[in-house]
Structure formats: C-alpha cells, structure tokens
Coordinates of C-alpha atoms and ligand atoms in Angstrom, one line a residue:
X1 CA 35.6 -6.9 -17.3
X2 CA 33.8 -7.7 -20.9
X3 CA 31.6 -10.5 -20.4
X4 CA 30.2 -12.8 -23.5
X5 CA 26.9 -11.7 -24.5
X6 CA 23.9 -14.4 -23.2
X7 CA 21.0 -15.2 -25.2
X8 CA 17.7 -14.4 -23.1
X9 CA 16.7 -17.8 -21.6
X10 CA 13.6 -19.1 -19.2
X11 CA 15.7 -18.4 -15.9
X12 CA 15.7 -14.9 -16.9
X13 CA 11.6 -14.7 -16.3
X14 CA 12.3 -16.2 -12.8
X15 CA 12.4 -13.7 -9.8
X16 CA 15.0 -14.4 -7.2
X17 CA 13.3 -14.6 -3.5
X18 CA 12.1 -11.1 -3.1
X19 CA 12.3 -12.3 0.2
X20 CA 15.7 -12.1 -0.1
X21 CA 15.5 -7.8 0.0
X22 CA 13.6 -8.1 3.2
X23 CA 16.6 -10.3 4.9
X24 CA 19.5 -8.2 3.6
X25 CA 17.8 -5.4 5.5
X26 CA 16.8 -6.9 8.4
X27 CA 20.7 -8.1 8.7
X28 CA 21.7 -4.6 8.1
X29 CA 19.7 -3.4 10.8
X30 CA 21.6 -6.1 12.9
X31 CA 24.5 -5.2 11.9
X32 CA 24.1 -1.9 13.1
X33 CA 23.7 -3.0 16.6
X34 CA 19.0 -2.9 16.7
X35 CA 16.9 -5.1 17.9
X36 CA 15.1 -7.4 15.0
X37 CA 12.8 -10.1 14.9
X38 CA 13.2 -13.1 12.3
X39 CA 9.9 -13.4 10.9
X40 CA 10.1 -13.0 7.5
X41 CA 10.9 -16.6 7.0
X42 CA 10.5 -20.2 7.8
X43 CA 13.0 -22.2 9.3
X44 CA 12.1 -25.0 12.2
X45 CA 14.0 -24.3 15.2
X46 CA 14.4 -27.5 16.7
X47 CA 17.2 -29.5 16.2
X48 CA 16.9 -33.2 14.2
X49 CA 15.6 -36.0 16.3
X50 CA 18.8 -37.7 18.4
X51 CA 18.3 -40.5 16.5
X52 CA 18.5 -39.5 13.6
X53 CA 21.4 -37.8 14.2
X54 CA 23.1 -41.2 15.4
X55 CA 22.1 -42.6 11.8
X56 CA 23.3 -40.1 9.9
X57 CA 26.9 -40.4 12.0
X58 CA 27.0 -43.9 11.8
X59 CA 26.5 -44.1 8.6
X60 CA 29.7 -41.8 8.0
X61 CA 31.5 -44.4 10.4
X62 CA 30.9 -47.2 8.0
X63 CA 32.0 -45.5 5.1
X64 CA 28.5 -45.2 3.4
X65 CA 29.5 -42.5 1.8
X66 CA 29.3 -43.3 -2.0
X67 CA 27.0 -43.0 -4.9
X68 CA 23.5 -44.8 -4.4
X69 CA 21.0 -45.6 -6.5
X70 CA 19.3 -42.1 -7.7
X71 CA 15.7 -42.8 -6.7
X72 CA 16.9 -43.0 -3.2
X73 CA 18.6 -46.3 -1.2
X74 CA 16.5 -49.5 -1.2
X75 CA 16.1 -49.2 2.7
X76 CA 14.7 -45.6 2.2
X77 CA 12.2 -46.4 -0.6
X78 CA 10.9 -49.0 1.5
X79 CA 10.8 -46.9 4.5
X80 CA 9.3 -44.7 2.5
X81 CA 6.2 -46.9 0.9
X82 CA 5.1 -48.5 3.9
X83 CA 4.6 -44.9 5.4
X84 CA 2.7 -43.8 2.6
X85 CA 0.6 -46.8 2.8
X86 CA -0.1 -46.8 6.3
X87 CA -0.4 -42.9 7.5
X88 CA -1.5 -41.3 4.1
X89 CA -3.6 -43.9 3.4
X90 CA -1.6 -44.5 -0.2
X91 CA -2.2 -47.7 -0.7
X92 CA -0.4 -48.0 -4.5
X93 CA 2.8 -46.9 -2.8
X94 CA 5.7 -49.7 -3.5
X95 CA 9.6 -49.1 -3.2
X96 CA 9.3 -48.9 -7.1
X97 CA 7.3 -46.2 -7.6
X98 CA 8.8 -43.4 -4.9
X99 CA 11.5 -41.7 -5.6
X100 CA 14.1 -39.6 -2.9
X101 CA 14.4 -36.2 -3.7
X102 CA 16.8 -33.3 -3.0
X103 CA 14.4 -31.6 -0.7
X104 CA 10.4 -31.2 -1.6
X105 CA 11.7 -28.3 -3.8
X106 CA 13.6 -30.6 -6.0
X107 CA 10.7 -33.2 -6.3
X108 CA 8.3 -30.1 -7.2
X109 CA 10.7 -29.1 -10.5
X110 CA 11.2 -32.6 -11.3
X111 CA 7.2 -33.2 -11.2
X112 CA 6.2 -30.3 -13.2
X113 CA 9.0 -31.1 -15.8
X114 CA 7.9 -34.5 -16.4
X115 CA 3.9 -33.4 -16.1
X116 CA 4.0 -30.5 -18.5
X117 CA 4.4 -30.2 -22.3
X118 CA 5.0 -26.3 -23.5
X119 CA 2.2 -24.2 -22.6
X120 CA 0.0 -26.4 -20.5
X121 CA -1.5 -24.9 -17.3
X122 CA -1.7 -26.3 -14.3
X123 CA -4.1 -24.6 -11.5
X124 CA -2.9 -23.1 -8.1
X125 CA -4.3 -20.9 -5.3
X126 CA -3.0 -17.5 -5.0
X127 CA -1.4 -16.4 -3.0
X128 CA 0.6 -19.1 -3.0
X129 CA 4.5 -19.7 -1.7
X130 CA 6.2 -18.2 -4.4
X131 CA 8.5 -20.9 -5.4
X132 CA 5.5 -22.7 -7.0
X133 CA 4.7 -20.4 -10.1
X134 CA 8.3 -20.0 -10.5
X135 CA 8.6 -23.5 -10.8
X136 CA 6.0 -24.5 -13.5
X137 CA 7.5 -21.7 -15.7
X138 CA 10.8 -23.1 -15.5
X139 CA 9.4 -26.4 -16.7
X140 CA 7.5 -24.2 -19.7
X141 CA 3.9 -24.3 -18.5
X142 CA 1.8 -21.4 -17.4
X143 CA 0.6 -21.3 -13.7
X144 CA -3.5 -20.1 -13.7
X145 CA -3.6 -18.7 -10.0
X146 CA -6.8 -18.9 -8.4
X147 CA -8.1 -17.7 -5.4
X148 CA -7.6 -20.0 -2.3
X149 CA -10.6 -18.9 -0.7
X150 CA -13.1 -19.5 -3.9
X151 CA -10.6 -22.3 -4.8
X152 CA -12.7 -24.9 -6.1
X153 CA -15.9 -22.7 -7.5
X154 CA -13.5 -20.7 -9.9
X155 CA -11.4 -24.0 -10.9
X156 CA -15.0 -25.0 -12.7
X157 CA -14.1 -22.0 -14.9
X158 CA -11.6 -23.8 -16.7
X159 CA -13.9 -27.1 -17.6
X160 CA -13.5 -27.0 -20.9
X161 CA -10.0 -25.5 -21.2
X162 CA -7.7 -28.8 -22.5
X163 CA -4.6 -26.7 -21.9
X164 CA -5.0 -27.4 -18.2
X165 CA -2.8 -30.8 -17.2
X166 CA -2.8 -30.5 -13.1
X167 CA -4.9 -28.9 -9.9
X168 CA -1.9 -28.0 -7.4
X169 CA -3.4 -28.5 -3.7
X170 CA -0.8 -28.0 -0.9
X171 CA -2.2 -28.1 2.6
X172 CA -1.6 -27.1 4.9
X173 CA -1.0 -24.3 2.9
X174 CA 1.9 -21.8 2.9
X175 CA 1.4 -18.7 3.3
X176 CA -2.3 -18.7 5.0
X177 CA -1.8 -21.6 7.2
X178 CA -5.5 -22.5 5.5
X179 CA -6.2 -26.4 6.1
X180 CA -8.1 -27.4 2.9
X181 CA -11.4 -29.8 4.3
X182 CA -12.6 -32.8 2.9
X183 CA -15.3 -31.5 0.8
X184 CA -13.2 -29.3 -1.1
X185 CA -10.7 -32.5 -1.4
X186 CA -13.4 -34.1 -3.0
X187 CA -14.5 -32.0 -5.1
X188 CA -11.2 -30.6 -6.4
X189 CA -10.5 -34.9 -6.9
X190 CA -14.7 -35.0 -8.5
X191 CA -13.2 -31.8 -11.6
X192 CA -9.5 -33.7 -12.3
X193 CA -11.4 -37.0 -12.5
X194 CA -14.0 -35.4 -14.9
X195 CA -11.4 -33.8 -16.7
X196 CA -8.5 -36.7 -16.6
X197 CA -6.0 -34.6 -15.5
X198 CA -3.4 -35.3 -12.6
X199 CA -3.7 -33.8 -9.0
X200 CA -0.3 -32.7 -7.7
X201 CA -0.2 -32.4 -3.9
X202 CA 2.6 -30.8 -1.8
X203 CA 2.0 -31.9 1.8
X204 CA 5.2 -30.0 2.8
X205 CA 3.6 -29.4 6.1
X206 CA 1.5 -32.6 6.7
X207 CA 2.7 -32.6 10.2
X208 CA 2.0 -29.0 11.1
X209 CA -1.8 -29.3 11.6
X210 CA -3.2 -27.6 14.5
X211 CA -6.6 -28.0 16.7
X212 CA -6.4 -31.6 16.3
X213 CA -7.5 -31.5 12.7
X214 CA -6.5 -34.8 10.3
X215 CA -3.8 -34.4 7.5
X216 CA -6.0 -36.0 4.2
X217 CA -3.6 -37.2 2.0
X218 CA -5.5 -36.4 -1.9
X219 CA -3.6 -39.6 -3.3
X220 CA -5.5 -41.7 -0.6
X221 CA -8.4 -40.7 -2.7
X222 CA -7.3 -40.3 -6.3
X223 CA -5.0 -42.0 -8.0
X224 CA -3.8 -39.7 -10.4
X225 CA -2.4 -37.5 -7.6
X226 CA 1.7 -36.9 -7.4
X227 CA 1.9 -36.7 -3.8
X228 CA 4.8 -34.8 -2.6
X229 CA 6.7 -34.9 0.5
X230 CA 9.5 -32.7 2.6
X231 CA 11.9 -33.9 5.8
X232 CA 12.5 -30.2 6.3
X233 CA 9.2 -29.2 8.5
X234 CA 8.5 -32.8 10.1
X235 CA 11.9 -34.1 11.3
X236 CA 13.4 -30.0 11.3
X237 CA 16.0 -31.7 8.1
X238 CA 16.0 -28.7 6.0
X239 CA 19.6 -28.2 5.9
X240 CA 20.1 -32.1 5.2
X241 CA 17.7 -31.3 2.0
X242 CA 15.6 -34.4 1.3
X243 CA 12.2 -34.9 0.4
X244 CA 10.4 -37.7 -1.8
X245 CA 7.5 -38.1 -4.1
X246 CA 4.9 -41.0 -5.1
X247 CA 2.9 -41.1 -8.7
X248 CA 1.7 -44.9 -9.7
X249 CA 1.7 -43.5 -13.0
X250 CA 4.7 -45.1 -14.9
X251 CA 5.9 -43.2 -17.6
X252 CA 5.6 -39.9 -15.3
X253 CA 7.8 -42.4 -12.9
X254 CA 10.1 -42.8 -15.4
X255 CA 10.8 -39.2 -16.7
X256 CA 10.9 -38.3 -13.0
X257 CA 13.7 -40.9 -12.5
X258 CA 15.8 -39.7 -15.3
X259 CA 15.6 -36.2 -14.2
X260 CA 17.3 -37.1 -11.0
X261 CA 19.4 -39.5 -12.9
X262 CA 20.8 -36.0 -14.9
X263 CA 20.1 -33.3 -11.9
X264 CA 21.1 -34.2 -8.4
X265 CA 22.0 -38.1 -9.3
X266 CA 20.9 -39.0 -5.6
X267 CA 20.3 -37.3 -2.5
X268 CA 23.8 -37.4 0.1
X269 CA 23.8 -41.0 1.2
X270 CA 24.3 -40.3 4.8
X271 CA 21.3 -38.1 5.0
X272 CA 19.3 -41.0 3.3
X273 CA 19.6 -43.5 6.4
X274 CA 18.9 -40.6 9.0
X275 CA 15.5 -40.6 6.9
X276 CA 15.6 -44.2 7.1
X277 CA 15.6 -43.9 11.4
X278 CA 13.4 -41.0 11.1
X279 CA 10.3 -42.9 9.0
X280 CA 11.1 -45.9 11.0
X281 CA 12.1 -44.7 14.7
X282 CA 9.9 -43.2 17.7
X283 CA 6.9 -40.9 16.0
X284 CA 6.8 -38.6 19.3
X285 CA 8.9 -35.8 17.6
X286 CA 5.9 -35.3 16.0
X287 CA 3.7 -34.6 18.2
X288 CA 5.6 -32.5 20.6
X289 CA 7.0 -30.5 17.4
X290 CA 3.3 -30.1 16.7
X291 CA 2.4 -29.2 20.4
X292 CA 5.3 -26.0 20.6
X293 CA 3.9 -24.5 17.8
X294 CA 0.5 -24.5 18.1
X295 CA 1.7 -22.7 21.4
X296 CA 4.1 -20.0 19.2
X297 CA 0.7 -19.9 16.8
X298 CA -1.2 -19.0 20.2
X299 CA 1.1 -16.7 21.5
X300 CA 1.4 -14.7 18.2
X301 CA -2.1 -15.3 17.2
X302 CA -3.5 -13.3 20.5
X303 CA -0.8 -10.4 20.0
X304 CA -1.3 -9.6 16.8
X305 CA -5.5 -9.6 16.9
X306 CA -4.8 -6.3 19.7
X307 CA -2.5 -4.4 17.0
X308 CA -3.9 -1.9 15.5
X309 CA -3.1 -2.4 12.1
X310 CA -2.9 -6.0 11.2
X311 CA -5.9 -8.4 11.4
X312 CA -4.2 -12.0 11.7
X313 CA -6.0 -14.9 10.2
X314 CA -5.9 -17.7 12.5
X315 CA -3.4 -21.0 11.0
X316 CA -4.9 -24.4 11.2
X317 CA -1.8 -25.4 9.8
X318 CA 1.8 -24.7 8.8
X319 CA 3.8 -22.0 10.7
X320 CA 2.9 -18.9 8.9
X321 CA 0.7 -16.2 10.3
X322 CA -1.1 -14.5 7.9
X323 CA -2.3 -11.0 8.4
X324 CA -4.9 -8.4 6.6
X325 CA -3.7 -4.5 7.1
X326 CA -6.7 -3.1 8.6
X327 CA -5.5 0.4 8.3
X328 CA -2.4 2.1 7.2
X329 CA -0.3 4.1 8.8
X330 CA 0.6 7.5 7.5
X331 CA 2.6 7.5 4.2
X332 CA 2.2 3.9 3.8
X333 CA 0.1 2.4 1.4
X334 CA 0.8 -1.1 0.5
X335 CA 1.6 -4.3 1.8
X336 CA 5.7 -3.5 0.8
X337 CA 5.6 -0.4 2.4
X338 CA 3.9 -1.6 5.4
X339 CA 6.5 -4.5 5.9
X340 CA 9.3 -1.6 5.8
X341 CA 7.1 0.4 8.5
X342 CA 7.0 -2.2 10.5
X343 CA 10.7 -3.2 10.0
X344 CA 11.7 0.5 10.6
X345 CA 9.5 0.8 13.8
X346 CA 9.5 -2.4 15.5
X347 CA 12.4 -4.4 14.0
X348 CA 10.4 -7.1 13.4
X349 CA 10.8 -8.9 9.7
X350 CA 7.7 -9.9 7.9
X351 CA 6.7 -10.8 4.1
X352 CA 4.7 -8.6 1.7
X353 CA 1.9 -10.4 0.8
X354 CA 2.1 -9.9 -3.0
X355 CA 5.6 -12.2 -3.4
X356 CA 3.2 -14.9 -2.8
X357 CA 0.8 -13.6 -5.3
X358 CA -1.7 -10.5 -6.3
X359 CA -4.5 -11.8 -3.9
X360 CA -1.2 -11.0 -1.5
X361 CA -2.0 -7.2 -1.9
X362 CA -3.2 -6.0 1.4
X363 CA -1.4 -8.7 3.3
X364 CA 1.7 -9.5 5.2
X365 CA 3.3 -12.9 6.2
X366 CA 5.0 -13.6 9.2
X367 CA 6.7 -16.9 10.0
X368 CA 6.6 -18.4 14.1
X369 CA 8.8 -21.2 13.0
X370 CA 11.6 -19.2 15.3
X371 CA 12.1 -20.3 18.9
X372 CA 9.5 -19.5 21.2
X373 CA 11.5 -16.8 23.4
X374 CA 11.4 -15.0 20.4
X375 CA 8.4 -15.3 19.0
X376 CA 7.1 -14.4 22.8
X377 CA 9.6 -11.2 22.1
X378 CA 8.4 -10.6 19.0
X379 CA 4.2 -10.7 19.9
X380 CA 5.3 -8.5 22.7
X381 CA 6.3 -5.8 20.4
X382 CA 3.3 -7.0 17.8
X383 CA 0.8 -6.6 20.5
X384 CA 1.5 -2.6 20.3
X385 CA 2.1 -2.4 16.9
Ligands
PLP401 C1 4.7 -25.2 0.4 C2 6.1 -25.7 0.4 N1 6.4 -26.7 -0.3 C3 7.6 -27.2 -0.4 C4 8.6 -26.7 0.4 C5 10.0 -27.3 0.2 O1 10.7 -27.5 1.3 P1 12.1 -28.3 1.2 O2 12.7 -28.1 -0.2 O3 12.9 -27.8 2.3 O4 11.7 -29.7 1.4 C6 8.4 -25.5 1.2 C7 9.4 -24.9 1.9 O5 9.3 -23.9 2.5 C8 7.0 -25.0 1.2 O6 6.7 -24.0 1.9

C-alpha cells in the first residue's frame, strides 16, 4: 500500500527496547517447546498488596470511575506529601506541589520536558537503564553519560560548561544494582549547588535496598532536586502504571502540570485510591518484598560467581545482577554475542550490557525479579555456565 511520505522527526533518533530482540527470541525458543529462563527483564513477581486490591475494587463499586483532577486525586496528593515528608525526609512536600504520574516513566518525560531548553545537557551515569537517554532527547536536550563508578570525579569536568541544567542520580541504580553512598550524595548536591543547576533523582527502586543499607532521598538534602517516584517495584503496581514526582520549584511545577493536563490528563482513578491504601495501609509488604529478594540476589549471586565466564557484581540494590564476561567462549566476542551463547546453550535470557550504555561493553544484565523457583532453576543452570 503507498503510504504518505513523513518528515524525519525526534522519535525517529529513539531506539525501540533492544531488549525487545532478546524477548522475541527467547519466546520463540518457547515456542518451540525449550526450556528458557526470563531474565532479560524486570518485572516483580508478587502480586499487589490484598489491600490494595480491595481499594482499587471498591472504588469501581462506587462508581469512581471518572475524570479527576490531572495532578492526581486530593486524597492521593496528600497521601503522597506526608510520605515524602516523613520517610524521604522531604520536608517542602505539600499536596500542591506533587503531582500523580502515569508510571515513573511518564514523570521522567514530563520532568526533562519542563527542565530542558534545546540543547542543554543534563549528566547521567553510564551504563544507565536505557529509557533515560532516550528520554532527554525526546525532550531536545543532550544526555553527557558519565561513568557510574568515577561518577562524581568526572562530573567536575563539566564546571564550567553552562549548557549543563541537571545531574541525574537514580539509586539504587538500574542496571548495576550500585547503591550510591552519602558522600557521593553530597558531593554530587556540593557541584549542582555551586553550579545552580537542578538534581533530578529517580528513586524507582527506593525499596529494593539490600544488607540493611538506608534509602537517602537527594531532595532531603537539596532543594533543587525533582525527586521521582514509581508504584511499580514497591507495591508490584507496574501494570496499574502510576508513579509521582515532587519539585518546590513552581514554575517547573507548573509546566509539569500542563504536560499532564495535555498527555495522560490523569492517571486511571481507580488505580489512584489503591495508591491511596498502599501509602497509607500496613508498610510490611515492604519489608518481606525486600526480604525474598535479597534471598533470589543470594541465590543467583553465589551461582553465577562459580561460572566460568561471567564475574557478577554483587547488588546492594534493585533486582538486577550485573555481570563482567571474564572470558569468552569460542566465536563470541562481545557482550551481544555472549547474551545469544548463553541463550542458545542454557536458555537463559539476559541483557547486553551496551543497551544500557558503552561502559555496558563487556557486560550482561540479568533481572531476579522472577519468582524464586525460577531464579533457583535458573542459578542452577548459571552455576555451570
Ligand atoms: C531506573 C528506573 N526508573 C524508572 C522506571 C519506571 O518504572 P515505571 O514506569 O513502571 O514506574 C524503571 C522501570 O524499570 C527503572 O528501571
């Protein structure tokens, strides 16, 4: 059929989840009747909180199904402050000035669209989950990757560089499970507030914190920080796609508002007041949440260290296992072809390190966010790889 003829646009500079390749052949290989192991992405197992679950159904029984207010339902924004304020420490949180998003993924694009003018940077670790870079392109500014591990030392680079509007911190941090300390908080907060640029702080995972390590919350700290926040990974919502975000600073408030106003107009009502139960209900889901996977990040953690190609790095955070290639096998020599080895021998689905970045090269992902049967099945396999 002869299509009409599209001008080139920003989308087109966008890649679409390489991830995505890794899936359609692992469900192939299902399809075919083998063996395979989910790993190649991030999904919590567990199902939402019982509670919540009532909410969300009662809410349906009373008909609260119709358009709310696009920042989020009073009940939720208020739910929402008084969390910030009393676990992250955020004491400038007020219903007015958070906002309920469609997911954390749809308060990151609304954040970096109201934060960036045309060509302004904005600072992030590499490797990085890749949805990030991808993001601050779409809103026309020019992601500076750095390396996570030198993250602060090589942000000093760029000092003098007025181009540069934001430092991105996410930790724990997706893929290497890294928890970023207090120091480096510090001093990442000590170079935005010499600079007078904003901090913008994804703490996705701000429950998945292992070894009974501390979630710091950067906008406890700073108050230039947009602090970013996801349902999906604490209360296992990622299907019922909410999130929400925090900046005192107005006028970033108010471009953020009418972004939602124009893009989602509101996240699903009934969704908002099972957030509501879940900010304000029993806290224990939490903690055993917390508890099962530091036992999957055990389990795979111990396998993969006796393989004989992969080197893991241990998480402190997150549920992603992130793992050096100490050797390669024969005809493989990169971090693609060694997820496809592994794929073809073992069935077991990883990511190449380089979708989350060139510091990825040499690296593969896999995610323990599965159930822990499987993961167990999976390390057993692992162990001998
Ligand atoms: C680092 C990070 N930030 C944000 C998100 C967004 O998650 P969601 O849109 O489900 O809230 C994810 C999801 O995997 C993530 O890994």
């Amino acid at each position: 059929m002869k299509q009409i003829q599209l001008s080139r646009n920003v989308v087109d500079d966008i890649s679409f989840g390489a991830i995505v390749k890794i899936r359609d052949q692992l469900l192939e290989m299902q399809r075919a009747g083998k063996k395979v192991y989910r790993l190649e992405s991030g999904d919590p197992s567990f199902p939402i909180p019982e509670h919540v679950r009532l909410a969300i159904e009662d809410a349906l029984k009373k008909n609260r199904t119709h358009y709310t207010d696009s920042t989020g339902i009073p009940e939720l924004r208020k739910a929402i402050a008084e969390k910030l304020v009393k676990k992250n420490g955020i004491r400038s949180a007020t219903p007015e000035n958070v906002l309920v998003s469609n997911g954390g993924m749809n308060a990151l694009y609304i954040t970096f669209r109201s934060l960036i003018a045309p060509g302004e940077k904005v600072i992030i670790p590499d490797p990085m989950w890749t949805e990030i870079a991808e993001i601050i392109k779409l809103a026309d500014g020019i992601p500076i990757r750095i390396p996570v591990e030198r993250y602060v030392e090589e942000m000093r680079k760029y000092e003098n560089d007025d181009r540069v509007r934001a430092v991105f911190i996410n930790s724990p941090h997706n893929p290497t499970g890294y928890v970023f300390g207090e120091k480096q908080i510090s001093d990442i907060i000590d170079f935005a507030e010499s600079k007078g640029i904003f901090i913008v702080s994804d703490e996705a995972y701000e429950d998945v914190i292992f070894d009974g390590l501390k979630h710091l919350s950067p906008g406890s700290l700073y108050d230039d920080t947009i602090s970013l926040f996801s349902m999906s990974k604490s209360y296992a919502m990622s299907g019922l796609r909410i999130g929400y975000a925090h900046t005192s600073n107005e006028i970033l408030y108010d471009r953020m508002k009418k972004l939602l106003r124009c893009t989602i107009n509101g996240v699903n009502s009934a969704t908002q007041y099972g957030a509501v139960a879940a900010l304000t209900g029993p806290q224990d889901y939490i903690g055993e949440m917390r508890k099962e996977y530091q036992k999957r990040r055990d389990i795979i953690y111990e396998a993969v260290s006796e393989s004989r190609y992969l080197e893991p790095i241990k998480p402190h955070g997150t549920f992603y296992l992130w793992n050096r290639i100490k050797e390669y096998p024969p005809g493989v020599s990169d971090s693609w072809g060694m997820t496809s080895y592994l794929l073809e021998k073992t069935g077991v689905g990883s990511s190449p390190g380089p979708v989350f970045g060139p510091a990825g090269e040499g690296y593969i992902r896999f995610a323990f966010s599965a159930a822990t049967d499987h993961i167990q099945e999976a390390a057993d396999v692992l162990r001998n790889f």
